[in-house]
Amino acid sequence: MRATISRIRRIINYQLYSDVILLCHLPEEGLDAGDIGTVVEQHHVEGLETGYSVEFFDLLGNTVAVATLPESYLRSPTSADRPTVRLVNSFAA
């Protein structure tokens, strides 16, 4: 079963500029699970999980963070997803 999951994981290739949803909390980046980002680069290293550089924006289009993440930290959006808003303490007045 583990080999099958591993093969399925390798099949998922997020295309450049596609939206992805973060699955985990990354406080060092100021990101929470559920944040939506855009894939800006794909990273392949033999023997390791595929990685992606993902750019996260605020609702005004300003970059909040660019993080390089393993594929297992991300998922594709579905029609069941709804965007939400959360107030972050550090914002410009």
PDB file of C-alpha atoms in Angstrom:
ATOM      1  CA  MET A   1       0.000   0.000   0.000  1.00  0.00           C
ATOM      2  CA  ARG A   2       2.817   2.430   0.861  1.00  0.00           C
ATOM      3  CA  ALA A   3       4.373   2.033  -2.600  1.00  0.00           C
ATOM      4  CA  THR A   4       1.014   2.859  -4.185  1.00  0.00           C
ATOM      5  CA  ILE A   5       0.662   6.061  -2.123  1.00  0.00           C
ATOM      6  CA  SER A   6       4.218   6.996  -3.028  1.00  0.00           C
ATOM      7  CA  ARG A   7       3.491   6.458  -6.743  1.00  0.00           C
ATOM      8  CA  ILE A   8       0.279   8.493  -6.532  1.00  0.00           C
ATOM      9  CA  ARG A   9       2.147  11.314  -4.813  1.00  0.00           C
ATOM     10  CA  ARG A  10       4.696  11.424  -7.660  1.00  0.00           C
ATOM     11  CA  ILE A  11       1.918  11.658 -10.251  1.00  0.00           C
ATOM     12  CA  ILE A  12       0.667  14.933  -8.750  1.00  0.00           C
ATOM     13  CA  ASN A  13       2.484  17.660 -10.619  1.00  0.00           C
ATOM     14  CA  TYR A  14       1.339  21.161  -9.847  1.00  0.00           C
ATOM     15  CA  GLN A  15       1.709  23.309 -12.928  1.00  0.00           C
ATOM     16  CA  LEU A  16       3.473  26.662 -12.782  1.00  0.00           C
ATOM     17  CA  TYR A  17       1.127  29.478 -11.764  1.00  0.00           C
ATOM     18  CA  SER A  18      -1.546  27.106 -10.478  1.00  0.00           C
ATOM     19  CA  ASP A  19      -3.180  27.743  -7.110  1.00  0.00           C
ATOM     20  CA  VAL A  20      -2.444  25.418  -4.205  1.00  0.00           C
ATOM     21  CA  ILE A  21      -3.645  25.247  -0.613  1.00  0.00           C
ATOM     22  CA  LEU A  22      -1.245  24.930   2.316  1.00  0.00           C
ATOM     23  CA  LEU A  23      -1.980  21.928   4.550  1.00  0.00           C
ATOM     24  CA  CYS A  24       0.065  22.903   7.602  1.00  0.00           C
ATOM     25  CA  HIS A  25       0.811  25.851   9.868  1.00  0.00           C
ATOM     26  CA  LEU A  26       4.167  27.564   9.153  1.00  0.00           C
ATOM     27  CA  PRO A  27       4.542  30.287  11.813  1.00  0.00           C
ATOM     28  CA  GLU A  28       8.108  31.142  10.751  1.00  0.00           C
ATOM     29  CA  GLU A  29       6.681  32.176   7.364  1.00  0.00           C
ATOM     30  CA  GLY A  30       3.549  33.814   8.791  1.00  0.00           C
ATOM     31  CA  LEU A  31       1.381  31.203   7.046  1.00  0.00           C
ATOM     32  CA  ASP A  32      -1.526  29.077   8.274  1.00  0.00           C
ATOM     33  CA  ALA A  33      -3.060  25.890   6.977  1.00  0.00           C
ATOM     34  CA  GLY A  34      -5.650  26.850   4.391  1.00  0.00           C
ATOM     35  CA  ASP A  35      -3.671  29.774   2.959  1.00  0.00           C
ATOM     36  CA  ILE A  36      -3.798  29.901  -0.838  1.00  0.00           C
ATOM     37  CA  GLY A  37      -0.623  30.332  -2.856  1.00  0.00           C
ATOM     38  CA  THR A  38       0.601  30.229  -6.438  1.00  0.00           C
ATOM     39  CA  VAL A  39       3.241  27.766  -7.647  1.00  0.00           C
ATOM     40  CA  VAL A  40       6.170  29.733  -9.078  1.00  0.00           C
ATOM     41  CA  GLU A  41       8.785  26.968  -9.400  1.00  0.00           C
ATOM     42  CA  GLN A  42       9.057  23.185  -9.273  1.00  0.00           C
ATOM     43  CA  HIS A  43      12.097  21.424  -7.748  1.00  0.00           C
ATOM     44  CA  HIS A  44      13.171  17.867  -8.567  1.00  0.00           C
ATOM     45  CA  VAL A  45      15.924  16.179  -6.559  1.00  0.00           C
ATOM     46  CA  GLU A  46      16.548  12.505  -7.250  1.00  0.00           C
ATOM     47  CA  GLY A  47      15.394  10.379  -4.321  1.00  0.00           C
ATOM     48  CA  LEU A  48      13.461  13.183  -2.615  1.00  0.00           C
ATOM     49  CA  GLU A  49       9.880  14.351  -2.697  1.00  0.00           C
ATOM     50  CA  THR A  50       9.148  16.942  -5.392  1.00  0.00           C
ATOM     51  CA  GLY A  51       9.234  20.449  -3.983  1.00  0.00           C
ATOM     52  CA  TYR A  52       7.612  23.705  -5.023  1.00  0.00           C
ATOM     53  CA  SER A  53       8.309  27.362  -4.469  1.00  0.00           C
ATOM     54  CA  VAL A  54       4.945  28.910  -3.658  1.00  0.00           C
ATOM     55  CA  GLU A  55       4.174  32.622  -3.445  1.00  0.00           C
ATOM     56  CA  PHE A  56       1.476  33.678  -0.987  1.00  0.00           C
ATOM     57  CA  PHE A  57      -0.333  37.018  -1.350  1.00  0.00           C
ATOM     58  CA  ASP A  58      -2.641  39.200   0.698  1.00  0.00           C
ATOM     59  CA  LEU A  59      -5.994  40.268  -0.774  1.00  0.00           C
ATOM     60  CA  LEU A  60      -4.419  43.407  -2.239  1.00  0.00           C
ATOM     61  CA  GLY A  61      -1.924  41.354  -4.255  1.00  0.00           C
ATOM     62  CA  ASN A  62       1.115  42.058  -2.065  1.00  0.00           C
ATOM     63  CA  THR A  63       3.512  39.172  -1.511  1.00  0.00           C
ATOM     64  CA  VAL A  64       3.290  37.847   2.050  1.00  0.00           C
ATOM     65  CA  ALA A  65       5.805  35.001   1.719  1.00  0.00           C
ATOM     66  CA  VAL A  66       7.599  32.815  -0.787  1.00  0.00           C
ATOM     67  CA  ALA A  67       8.205  29.363   0.648  1.00  0.00           C
ATOM     68  CA  THR A  68       9.839  26.265  -0.806  1.00  0.00           C
ATOM     69  CA  LEU A  69       7.722  23.335   0.325  1.00  0.00           C
ATOM     70  CA  PRO A  70       7.498  19.588  -0.222  1.00  0.00           C
ATOM     71  CA  GLU A  71       4.552  18.417  -2.271  1.00  0.00           C
ATOM     72  CA  SER A  72       2.984  16.749   0.806  1.00  0.00           C
ATOM     73  CA  TYR A  73       2.410  20.216   2.352  1.00  0.00           C
ATOM     74  CA  LEU A  74       0.095  21.198  -0.522  1.00  0.00           C
ATOM     75  CA  ARG A  75      -3.157  20.215  -2.172  1.00  0.00           C
ATOM     76  CA  SER A  76      -5.189  21.419  -5.125  1.00  0.00           C
ATOM     77  CA  PRO A  77      -8.290  23.539  -4.521  1.00  0.00           C
ATOM     78  CA  THR A  78     -11.719  21.931  -4.998  1.00  0.00           C
ATOM     79  CA  SER A  79     -15.220  23.291  -5.527  1.00  0.00           C
ATOM     80  CA  ALA A  80     -15.862  22.622  -1.810  1.00  0.00           C
ATOM     81  CA  ASP A  81     -13.232  25.224  -0.788  1.00  0.00           C
ATOM     82  CA  ARG A  82     -14.253  28.741   0.253  1.00  0.00           C
ATOM     83  CA  PRO A  83     -11.807  31.617   0.733  1.00  0.00           C
ATOM     84  CA  THR A  84     -11.747  33.150   4.204  1.00  0.00           C
ATOM     85  CA  VAL A  85     -10.161  36.201   5.776  1.00  0.00           C
ATOM     86  CA  ARG A  86      -8.056  36.385   8.932  1.00  0.00           C
ATOM     87  CA  LEU A  87      -6.567  39.497  10.438  1.00  0.00           C
ATOM     88  CA  VAL A  88      -2.800  39.392  10.842  1.00  0.00           C
ATOM     89  CA  ASN A  89      -1.308  41.554  13.621  1.00  0.00           C
ATOM     90  CA  SER A  90       1.407  43.062  11.459  1.00  0.00           C
ATOM     91  CA  PHE A  91      -0.201  45.167   8.775  1.00  0.00           C
ATOM     92  CA  ALA A  92       0.392  48.660   7.413  1.00  0.00           C
ATOM     93  CA  ALA A  93      -2.099  51.284   8.490  1.00  0.00           C
TER      94      ALA A  93
END
